PDB file of C-alpha atoms in Angstrom:
ATOM      1  CA  MET F   1      13.579   6.085 -26.057  1.00 49.00           C
ATOM      2  CA  SER F   2      14.035   3.952 -22.983  1.00 56.00           C
ATOM      3  CA  LYS F   3      14.019   0.181 -23.229  1.00 65.00           C
ATOM      4  CA  VAL F   4      10.813   0.055 -21.256  1.00 73.00           C
ATOM      5  CA  GLY F   5       7.683  -0.246 -23.357  1.00 78.00           C
ATOM      6  CA  ILE F   6       4.872   2.236 -22.913  1.00 81.00           C
ATOM      7  CA  TYR F   7       1.389   1.128 -23.911  1.00 81.00           C
ATOM      8  CA  ILE F   8      -1.905   2.927 -24.066  1.00 81.00           C
ATOM      9  CA  ASN F   9      -4.888   0.841 -23.051  1.00 77.00           C
ATOM     10  CA  GLU F  10      -8.434   2.079 -22.338  1.00 76.00           C
ATOM     11  CA  GLY F  11      -7.294   5.631 -21.838  1.00 80.00           C
ATOM     12  CA  SER F  12      -4.511   4.739 -19.428  1.00 87.00           C
ATOM     13  CA  LEU F  13      -0.818   4.642 -19.994  1.00 90.00           C
ATOM     14  CA  ILE F  14       0.600   1.294 -18.944  1.00 92.00           C
ATOM     15  CA  VAL F  15       4.276   1.055 -18.177  1.00 92.00           C
ATOM     16  CA  PRO F  16       5.388  -2.464 -17.259  1.00 92.00           C
ATOM     17  CA  ILE F  17       8.881  -2.446 -15.832  1.00 90.00           C
ATOM     18  CA  GLN F  18      10.290  -5.938 -16.101  1.00 86.00           C
ATOM     19  CA  THR F  19      13.926  -5.335 -15.262  1.00 82.00           C
ATOM     20  CA  ASP F  20      15.914  -3.711 -12.527  1.00 81.00           C
ATOM     21  CA  LEU F  21      16.349  -0.154 -13.682  1.00 80.00           C
ATOM     22  CA  ARG F  22      19.624   1.636 -13.967  1.00 81.00           C
ATOM     23  CA  ASN F  23      19.557   5.286 -13.015  1.00 81.00           C
ATOM     24  CA  ASP F  24      19.990   6.610 -16.544  1.00 84.00           C
ATOM     25  CA  ALA F  25      17.204   4.343 -17.766  1.00 86.00           C
ATOM     26  CA  LEU F  26      14.950   5.796 -15.062  1.00 88.00           C
ATOM     27  CA  GLU F  27      15.739   9.289 -16.247  1.00 89.00           C
ATOM     28  CA  GLN F  28      14.830   8.378 -19.814  1.00 90.00           C
ATOM     29  CA  LEU F  29      11.676   6.588 -18.684  1.00 90.00           C
ATOM     30  CA  GLN F  30      10.577   9.682 -16.788  1.00 91.00           C
ATOM     31  CA  LYS F  31      11.018  11.820 -19.886  1.00 91.00           C
ATOM     32  CA  ASP F  32       9.148   9.342 -22.076  1.00 91.00           C
ATOM     33  CA  ILE F  33       6.212   9.028 -19.689  1.00 91.00           C
ATOM     34  CA  LEU F  34       5.828  12.777 -19.213  1.00 91.00           C
ATOM     35  CA  LYS F  35       6.089  13.386 -22.949  1.00 90.00           C
ATOM     36  CA  THR F  36       3.406  10.798 -23.660  1.00 90.00           C
ATOM     37  CA  VAL F  37       1.157  12.212 -20.930  1.00 89.00           C
ATOM     38  CA  ARG F  38       1.566  15.652 -22.431  1.00 87.00           C
ATOM     39  CA  GLU F  39       0.812  14.511 -25.958  1.00 88.00           C
ATOM     40  CA  THR F  40      -2.183  12.325 -25.203  1.00 86.00           C
ATOM     41  CA  ARG F  41      -5.272  12.927 -23.123  1.00 73.00           C
ATOM     42  CA  LEU F  42      -4.995  10.225 -20.555  1.00 82.00           C
ATOM     43  CA  ARG F  43      -6.987   9.362 -17.508  1.00 76.00           C
ATOM     44  CA  GLY F  44      -4.087   7.865 -15.699  1.00 90.00           C
ATOM     45  CA  VAL F  45      -0.761   6.125 -15.707  1.00 93.00           C
ATOM     46  CA  ILE F  46      -0.075   2.673 -14.308  1.00 94.00           C
ATOM     47  CA  ILE F  47       3.538   1.874 -13.586  1.00 94.00           C
ATOM     48  CA  ASP F  48       3.797  -1.852 -12.966  1.00 94.00           C
ATOM     49  CA  LEU F  49       6.803  -2.777 -10.878  1.00 93.00           C
ATOM     50  CA  SER F  50       6.101  -6.495 -10.582  1.00 91.00           C
ATOM     51  CA  GLY F  51       9.249  -7.387 -12.497  1.00 89.00           C
ATOM     52  CA  VAL F  52      11.474  -5.290 -10.278  1.00 90.00           C
ATOM     53  CA  SER F  53      13.294  -7.252  -7.607  1.00 88.00           C
ATOM     54  CA  LEU F  54      15.451  -4.509  -6.166  1.00 87.00           C
ATOM     55  CA  LEU F  55      14.674  -0.867  -5.586  1.00 88.00           C
ATOM     56  CA  ASP F  56      16.899   1.313  -3.459  1.00 87.00           C
ATOM     57  CA  THR F  57      15.630   4.522  -1.863  1.00 87.00           C
ATOM     58  CA  TYR F  58      17.182   6.673  -4.557  1.00 89.00           C
ATOM     59  CA  GLN F  59      15.476   4.712  -7.311  1.00 89.00           C
ATOM     60  CA  ALA F  60      12.244   4.603  -5.322  1.00 91.00           C
ATOM     61  CA  LYS F  61      12.337   8.363  -4.871  1.00 90.00           C
ATOM     62  CA  LYS F  62      13.042   8.822  -8.566  1.00 90.00           C
ATOM     63  CA  ILE F  63      10.289   6.542  -9.753  1.00 92.00           C
ATOM     64  CA  PHE F  64       7.663   7.767  -7.296  1.00 92.00           C
ATOM     65  CA  ALA F  65       8.564  11.323  -8.304  1.00 92.00           C
ATOM     66  CA  ILE F  66       7.168  10.509 -11.756  1.00 92.00           C
ATOM     67  CA  GLY F  67       3.807  10.108 -10.019  1.00 92.00           C
ATOM     68  CA  LYS F  68       4.080  13.561  -8.493  1.00 91.00           C
ATOM     69  CA  MET F  69       5.065  15.042 -11.849  1.00 92.00           C
ATOM     70  CA  THR F  70       2.126  13.535 -13.722  1.00 90.00           C
ATOM     71  CA  GLY F  71      -0.047  14.693 -10.817  1.00 89.00           C
ATOM     72  CA  LEU F  72       1.000  18.267 -11.538  1.00 87.00           C
ATOM     73  CA  MET F  73      -0.097  17.686 -15.113  1.00 86.00           C
ATOM     74  CA  GLY F  74      -3.495  16.484 -13.928  1.00 86.00           C
ATOM     75  CA  THR F  75      -2.953  12.791 -14.487  1.00 90.00           C
ATOM     76  CA  VAL F  76      -3.005  10.246 -11.692  1.00 92.00           C
ATOM     77  CA  THR F  77      -0.256   7.647 -11.495  1.00 93.00           C
ATOM     78  CA  VAL F  78      -0.774   4.306  -9.761  1.00 94.00           C
ATOM     79  CA  PHE F  79       2.147   2.059  -8.916  1.00 95.00           C
ATOM     80  CA  THR F  80       1.331  -1.624  -8.997  1.00 94.00           C
ATOM     81  CA  GLY F  81       2.931  -4.938  -8.172  1.00 93.00           C
ATOM     82  CA  LEU F  82       5.473  -3.877  -5.570  1.00 93.00           C
ATOM     83  CA  SER F  83       6.995  -7.014  -4.082  1.00 92.00           C
ATOM     84  CA  ALA F  84       6.858  -7.775  -0.366  1.00 91.00           C
ATOM     85  CA  GLY F  85      10.648  -7.582  -0.202  1.00 91.00           C
ATOM     86  CA  ILE F  86      10.772  -4.092  -1.678  1.00 92.00           C
ATOM     87  CA  VAL F  87       8.016  -2.875   0.622  1.00 92.00           C
ATOM     88  CA  VAL F  88       9.731  -4.308   3.704  1.00 91.00           C
ATOM     89  CA  SER F  89      13.064  -2.742   2.834  1.00 90.00           C
ATOM     90  CA  LEU F  90      11.570   0.648   1.968  1.00 91.00           C
ATOM     91  CA  THR F  91       9.600   0.644   5.226  1.00 89.00           C
ATOM     92  CA  ASP F  92      12.701  -0.314   7.177  1.00 87.00           C
ATOM     93  CA  LEU F  93      14.530   2.596   5.626  1.00 88.00           C
ATOM     94  CA  ASP F  94      11.692   4.891   6.763  1.00 87.00           C
ATOM     95  CA  PHE F  95      10.846   5.776   3.202  1.00 86.00           C
ATOM     96  CA  ASP F  96       8.118   8.419   3.041  1.00 84.00           C
ATOM     97  CA  SER F  97       5.423   6.943   0.846  1.00 82.00           C
ATOM     98  CA  SER F  98       2.504   9.065   2.013  1.00 81.00           C
ATOM     99  CA  GLU F  99       1.859  10.613  -1.393  1.00 84.00           C
ATOM    100  CA  VAL F 100       2.284   7.431  -3.401  1.00 89.00           C
ATOM    101  CA  LEU F 101      -0.788   5.753  -4.838  1.00 92.00           C
ATOM    102  CA  THR F 102      -0.388   1.991  -5.063  1.00 93.00           C
ATOM    103  CA  SER F 103      -2.329  -1.121  -5.971  1.00 93.00           C
ATOM    104  CA  ILE F 104      -1.549  -4.789  -5.532  1.00 92.00           C
ATOM    105  CA  ASN F 105      -1.511  -5.688  -9.205  1.00 90.00           C
ATOM    106  CA  LEU F 106      -2.174  -4.279 -12.643  1.00 90.00           C
ATOM    107  CA  GLU F 107      -5.812  -5.351 -12.611  1.00 89.00           C
ATOM    108  CA  GLU F 108      -6.536  -3.662  -9.264  1.00 89.00           C
ATOM    109  CA  GLY F 109      -4.622  -0.576 -10.367  1.00 91.00           C
ATOM    110  CA  SER F 110      -6.715  -0.322 -13.482  1.00 89.00           C
ATOM    111  CA  LYS F 111      -9.897  -0.699 -11.401  1.00 88.00           C
ATOM    112  CA  LEU F 112      -8.674   2.026  -9.050  1.00 89.00           C
ATOM    113  CA  LEU F 113      -8.091   4.397 -11.952  1.00 89.00           C
ATOM    114  CA  LYS F 114     -11.528   3.639 -13.335  1.00 87.00           C
ATOM    115  CA  SER F 115     -13.135   4.362  -9.959  1.00 87.00           C
ATOM    116  CA  MET F 116     -11.331   7.700  -9.861  1.00 81.00           C
ATOM    117  CA  LYS F 117     -12.598   8.684 -13.269  1.00 67.00           C
ATOM    118  CA  GLY F 118     -14.362  12.015 -13.203  1.00 54.00           C
ATOM    119  CA  THR F 119     -12.791  13.318 -10.045  1.00 49.00           C
ATOM    120  CA  THR F 120      -9.410  13.416 -11.707  1.00 46.00           C
ATOM    121  CA  ALA F 121     -10.368  14.091 -15.302  1.00 46.00           C
ATOM    122  CA  ARG F 122      -8.412  16.839 -16.924  1.00 47.00           C
ATOM    123  CA  THR F 123     -10.468  19.942 -17.321  1.00 44.00           C
ATOM    124  CA  ASP F 124      -8.405  21.747 -19.909  1.00 45.00           C
ATOM    125  CA  GLU F 125      -9.527  21.149 -23.445  1.00 41.00           C
ATOM    126  CA  GLY F 126      -6.185  21.812 -25.089  1.00 40.00           C
ATOM    127  CA  SER F 127      -4.011  18.842 -25.913  1.00 38.00           C
TER     128      SER F 127
ATOM    129  CA  MET P   1      12.056 -18.025  26.294  1.00 49.00           C
ATOM    130  CA  ALA P   2       8.425 -18.887  25.829  1.00 56.00           C
ATOM    131  CA  GLU P   3       7.909 -15.792  23.739  1.00 55.00           C
ATOM    132  CA  SER P   4      10.473 -16.771  21.135  1.00 54.00           C
ATOM    133  CA  GLU P   5       8.775 -20.116  20.689  1.00 54.00           C
ATOM    134  CA  MET P   6       5.525 -18.366  19.872  1.00 52.00           C
ATOM    135  CA  ARG P   7       7.302 -16.312  17.272  1.00 51.00           C
ATOM    136  CA  THR P   8       6.874 -18.702  14.420  1.00 61.00           C
ATOM    137  CA  VAL P   9       3.229 -18.123  13.720  1.00 77.00           C
ATOM    138  CA  VAL P  10       1.585 -15.119  12.146  1.00 84.00           C
ATOM    139  CA  PRO P  11      -2.066 -16.105  11.839  1.00 88.00           C
ATOM    140  CA  VAL P  12      -3.256 -14.027   8.911  1.00 90.00           C
ATOM    141  CA  ASN P  13      -6.864 -15.015   8.341  1.00 89.00           C
ATOM    142  CA  MET P  14      -9.009 -14.531   5.309  1.00 92.00           C
ATOM    143  CA  LEU P  15     -12.109 -12.889   6.745  1.00 92.00           C
ATOM    144  CA  TRP P  16     -13.948 -12.293   3.504  1.00 92.00           C
ATOM    145  CA  ASP P  17     -13.202 -11.689  -0.132  1.00 91.00           C
ATOM    146  CA  LYS P  18     -10.349  -9.136  -0.181  1.00 92.00           C
ATOM    147  CA  ILE P  19     -10.453  -8.719   3.591  1.00 95.00           C
ATOM    148  CA  LEU P  20      -7.765 -10.164   5.848  1.00 95.00           C
ATOM    149  CA  MET P  21      -7.665 -10.227   9.605  1.00 95.00           C
ATOM    150  CA  LEU P  22      -4.643 -10.587  11.813  1.00 94.00           C
ATOM    151  CA  PRO P  23      -4.897 -10.845  15.585  1.00 93.00           C
ATOM    152  CA  ILE P  24      -1.746  -9.740  17.365  1.00 92.00           C
ATOM    153  CA  PHE P  25      -0.945 -11.036  20.838  1.00 89.00           C
ATOM    154  CA  GLY P  26       1.767 -10.055  23.261  1.00 87.00           C
ATOM    155  CA  THR P  27       4.249  -7.283  22.709  1.00 86.00           C
ATOM    156  CA  ILE P  28       5.700  -6.447  19.329  1.00 88.00           C
ATOM    157  CA  ASP P  29       9.474  -6.181  19.231  1.00 88.00           C
ATOM    158  CA  SER P  30      11.578  -5.616  16.118  1.00 87.00           C
ATOM    159  CA  ALA P  31      11.856  -9.293  15.185  1.00 88.00           C
ATOM    160  CA  ARG P  32       8.164  -9.930  15.689  1.00 88.00           C
ATOM    161  CA  GLY P  33       7.273  -6.737  13.811  1.00 88.00           C
ATOM    162  CA  GLN P  34       9.402  -7.805  10.889  1.00 89.00           C
ATOM    163  CA  GLU P  35       7.861 -11.252  10.880  1.00 89.00           C
ATOM    164  CA  ILE P  36       4.324  -9.899  11.011  1.00 90.00           C
ATOM    165  CA  MET P  37       5.064  -7.479   8.202  1.00 91.00           C
ATOM    166  CA  GLU P  38       6.554 -10.077   5.876  1.00 91.00           C
ATOM    167  CA  SER P  39       3.861 -12.725   6.349  1.00 91.00           C
ATOM    168  CA  MET P  40       1.163 -10.104   6.093  1.00 93.00           C
ATOM    169  CA  LEU P  41       2.495  -8.634   2.854  1.00 93.00           C
ATOM    170  CA  LYS P  42       2.877 -12.058   1.262  1.00 92.00           C
ATOM    171  CA  LYS P  43      -0.683 -12.927   2.188  1.00 93.00           C
ATOM    172  CA  ILE P  44      -1.987  -9.605   0.885  1.00 94.00           C
ATOM    173  CA  ILE P  45      -0.302 -10.219  -2.463  1.00 92.00           C
ATOM    174  CA  ALA P  46      -1.528 -13.808  -2.628  1.00 92.00           C
ATOM    175  CA  THR P  47      -5.142 -12.897  -1.859  1.00 93.00           C
ATOM    176  CA  LYS P  48      -5.109  -9.467  -3.571  1.00 92.00           C
ATOM    177  CA  SER P  49      -6.706  -8.079  -0.433  1.00 93.00           C
ATOM    178  CA  LYS P  50      -7.919  -4.503  -0.174  1.00 93.00           C
ATOM    179  CA  VAL P  51      -8.175  -4.285   3.589  1.00 95.00           C
ATOM    180  CA  ILE P  52      -6.353  -5.908   6.484  1.00 95.00           C
ATOM    181  CA  ILE P  53      -7.653  -5.647  10.023  1.00 96.00           C
ATOM    182  CA  LEU P  54      -4.980  -5.719  12.714  1.00 94.00           C
ATOM    183  CA  ASP P  55      -6.614  -6.652  15.984  1.00 94.00           C
ATOM    184  CA  ILE P  56      -4.421  -5.525  18.857  1.00 93.00           C
ATOM    185  CA  LEU P  57      -6.791  -6.461  21.655  1.00 91.00           C
ATOM    186  CA  GLY P  58      -4.201  -8.993  22.802  1.00 90.00           C
ATOM    187  CA  VAL P  59      -1.436  -6.420  23.028  1.00 90.00           C
ATOM    188  CA  PRO P  60      -1.217  -5.407  26.683  1.00 88.00           C
ATOM    189  CA  ILE P  61       0.765  -2.181  26.367  1.00 85.00           C
ATOM    190  CA  VAL P  62       1.184   0.185  23.466  1.00 87.00           C
ATOM    191  CA  ASP P  63       4.245   2.304  24.137  1.00 87.00           C
ATOM    192  CA  SER P  64       6.068   4.338  21.537  1.00 86.00           C
ATOM    193  CA  ALA P  65       8.137   1.332  20.405  1.00 88.00           C
ATOM    194  CA  VAL P  66       5.084  -0.837  19.800  1.00 90.00           C
ATOM    195  CA  ALA P  67       3.282   2.074  18.155  1.00 88.00           C
ATOM    196  CA  ASN P  68       6.266   2.547  15.870  1.00 88.00           C
ATOM    197  CA  HIS P  69       6.018  -1.046  14.705  1.00 90.00           C
ATOM    198  CA  LEU P  70       2.303  -0.636  14.114  1.00 90.00           C
ATOM    199  CA  ILE P  71       2.929   2.503  12.076  1.00 89.00           C
ATOM    200  CA  LYS P  72       5.573   0.682  10.040  1.00 90.00           C
ATOM    201  CA  ILE P  73       3.217  -2.209   9.383  1.00 91.00           C
ATOM    202  CA  THR P  74       0.423   0.101   8.260  1.00 91.00           C
ATOM    203  CA  LYS P  75       2.792   2.093   6.046  1.00 91.00           C
ATOM    204  CA  ALA P  76       3.966  -1.102   4.388  1.00 93.00           C
ATOM    205  CA  THR P  77       0.351  -2.118   3.823  1.00 93.00           C
ATOM    206  CA  GLN P  78      -0.317   1.206   2.171  1.00 92.00           C
ATOM    207  CA  LEU P  79       2.787   0.947   0.008  1.00 92.00           C
ATOM    208  CA  ILE P  80       1.776  -2.423  -1.337  1.00 93.00           C
ATOM    209  CA  GLY P  81      -1.633  -1.076  -2.283  1.00 92.00           C
ATOM    210  CA  SER P  82      -3.841  -2.197   0.555  1.00 93.00           C
ATOM    211  CA  GLU P  83      -5.237  -0.536   3.640  1.00 93.00           C
ATOM    212  CA  ALA P  84      -4.897  -1.367   7.325  1.00 94.00           C
ATOM    213  CA  ILE P  85      -7.493  -0.889  10.035  1.00 95.00           C
ATOM    214  CA  ILE P  86      -6.353  -1.276  13.623  1.00 94.00           C
ATOM    215  CA  SER P  87      -9.030  -2.638  15.913  1.00 95.00           C
ATOM    216  CA  GLY P  88      -9.116  -3.494  19.579  1.00 92.00           C
ATOM    217  CA  ILE P  89      -7.978  -0.178  20.996  1.00 92.00           C
ATOM    218  CA  SER P  90      -9.076  -0.440  24.603  1.00 90.00           C
ATOM    219  CA  ALA P  91      -9.773   2.530  26.861  1.00 88.00           C
ATOM    220  CA  GLU P  92      -6.461   1.954  28.664  1.00 88.00           C
ATOM    221  CA  ILE P  93      -4.517   1.825  25.425  1.00 89.00           C
ATOM    222  CA  ALA P  94      -6.238   4.941  24.113  1.00 89.00           C
ATOM    223  CA  GLN P  95      -5.351   6.767  27.336  1.00 89.00           C
ATOM    224  CA  THR P  96      -1.702   5.695  27.336  1.00 88.00           C
ATOM    225  CA  MET P  97      -1.317   6.496  23.666  1.00 87.00           C
ATOM    226  CA  VAL P  98      -2.636  10.006  24.044  1.00 88.00           C
ATOM    227  CA  SER P  99      -0.733  10.743  27.239  1.00 89.00           C
ATOM    228  CA  LEU P 100       2.473   9.458  25.656  1.00 87.00           C
ATOM    229  CA  GLY P 101       1.775  11.652  22.647  1.00 87.00           C
ATOM    230  CA  ILE P 102       1.724   8.734  20.212  1.00 85.00           C
ATOM    231  CA  GLU P 103       0.387   9.667  16.795  1.00 83.00           C
ATOM    232  CA  LEU P 104      -0.746   6.876  14.505  1.00 82.00           C
ATOM    233  CA  GLY P 105      -1.122   9.275  11.607  1.00 78.00           C
ATOM    234  CA  ASN P 106      -4.038   8.733   9.280  1.00 79.00           C
ATOM    235  CA  VAL P 107      -4.592   5.113  10.245  1.00 88.00           C
ATOM    236  CA  THR P 108      -8.182   4.143  10.907  1.00 91.00           C
ATOM    237  CA  THR P 109      -8.654   2.714  14.389  1.00 93.00           C
ATOM    238  CA  THR P 110     -11.679   1.190  16.085  1.00 93.00           C
ATOM    239  CA  ALA P 111     -12.421  -0.151  19.543  1.00 92.00           C
ATOM    240  CA  ASP P 112     -14.264  -3.277  18.492  1.00 92.00           C
ATOM    241  CA  LEU P 113     -13.508  -5.806  15.842  1.00 94.00           C
ATOM    242  CA  ALA P 114     -17.139  -5.482  14.761  1.00 93.00           C
ATOM    243  CA  ASP P 115     -16.653  -1.833  13.808  1.00 94.00           C
ATOM    244  CA  ALA P 116     -13.518  -2.700  11.891  1.00 95.00           C
ATOM    245  CA  VAL P 117     -15.349  -5.448  10.004  1.00 95.00           C
ATOM    246  CA  GLN P 118     -18.135  -3.029   9.179  1.00 94.00           C
ATOM    247  CA  LEU P 119     -15.609  -0.514   7.880  1.00 94.00           C
ATOM    248  CA  ALA P 120     -13.839  -3.180   5.861  1.00 95.00           C
ATOM    249  CA  PHE P 121     -17.129  -4.201   4.259  1.00 95.00           C
ATOM    250  CA  ASP P 122     -17.848  -0.555   3.448  1.00 94.00           C
ATOM    251  CA  LYS P 123     -14.463  -0.193   1.793  1.00 92.00           C
ATOM    252  CA  THR P 124     -14.850  -3.343  -0.288  1.00 92.00           C
ATOM    253  CA  GLY P 125     -18.424  -2.542  -1.249  1.00 91.00           C
ATOM    254  CA  TYR P 126     -20.250  -5.219   0.730  1.00 93.00           C
ATOM    255  CA  VAL P 127     -23.477  -4.564   2.610  1.00 92.00           C
ATOM    256  CA  ILE P 128     -24.453  -6.591   5.641  1.00 89.00           C
ATOM    257  CA  LYS P 129     -28.160  -7.294   5.742  1.00 90.00           C
ATOM    258  CA  LYS P 130     -30.279  -9.033   8.333  1.00 90.00           C
ATOM    259  CA  ALA P 131     -32.318 -11.792   6.719  1.00 90.00           C
ATOM    260  CA  THR P 132     -35.800 -11.324   8.104  1.00 83.00           C
TER     261      THR P 132
END
């Protein structure tokens, strides 16, 4: 298991990242999230990055890729709490964020997921 | 340079609950673009805003450099979890942008600030009603 806690709240998976992630930790986190998504029937995943102060393009690519992966599994991932500094540096580096779903904070992210309920619900009955 | 003296202020206004408005005047160079982006993002986080209206009526020319800065600003807004609407696209600017082949991507643009405000209200779930 990664050091990052994974919580299930109101049908969403909440992943608060409170430290700067090392690459191997990211790898483990990705595995843990996907495994949990597979095992549980979840409406969505919220990855809260408010505790992250630095995110290089490699890490950004890695972490946003988790969103794409859960998307393939029929679960929406929202990234919340990106700091202004991270956004400025990623934009300066011409980071392609067109497929990334974001919200300002955890609360807004949770609201966004709720508003998407139904349109994104998983249709398969198997677990 | 008079322009550099003006460069200290980025007037990000709170227009309504979760709606910000930022009028941009003069040309946008790299330094100014950076400044606008940083102040804007900080304000978005502080106010948890859903929509920010960038009014570029005061920008005389939109060439590819200026457009690039605008695209960057809107991308940053999207990345932080908000949405940008660009208002104040005059007929001249629309013509130059198209003839220069400038693509703003999927950014919503309007001619008047009024239309942008209307759109922003739609996006945040407010309805404007005449009290009669």
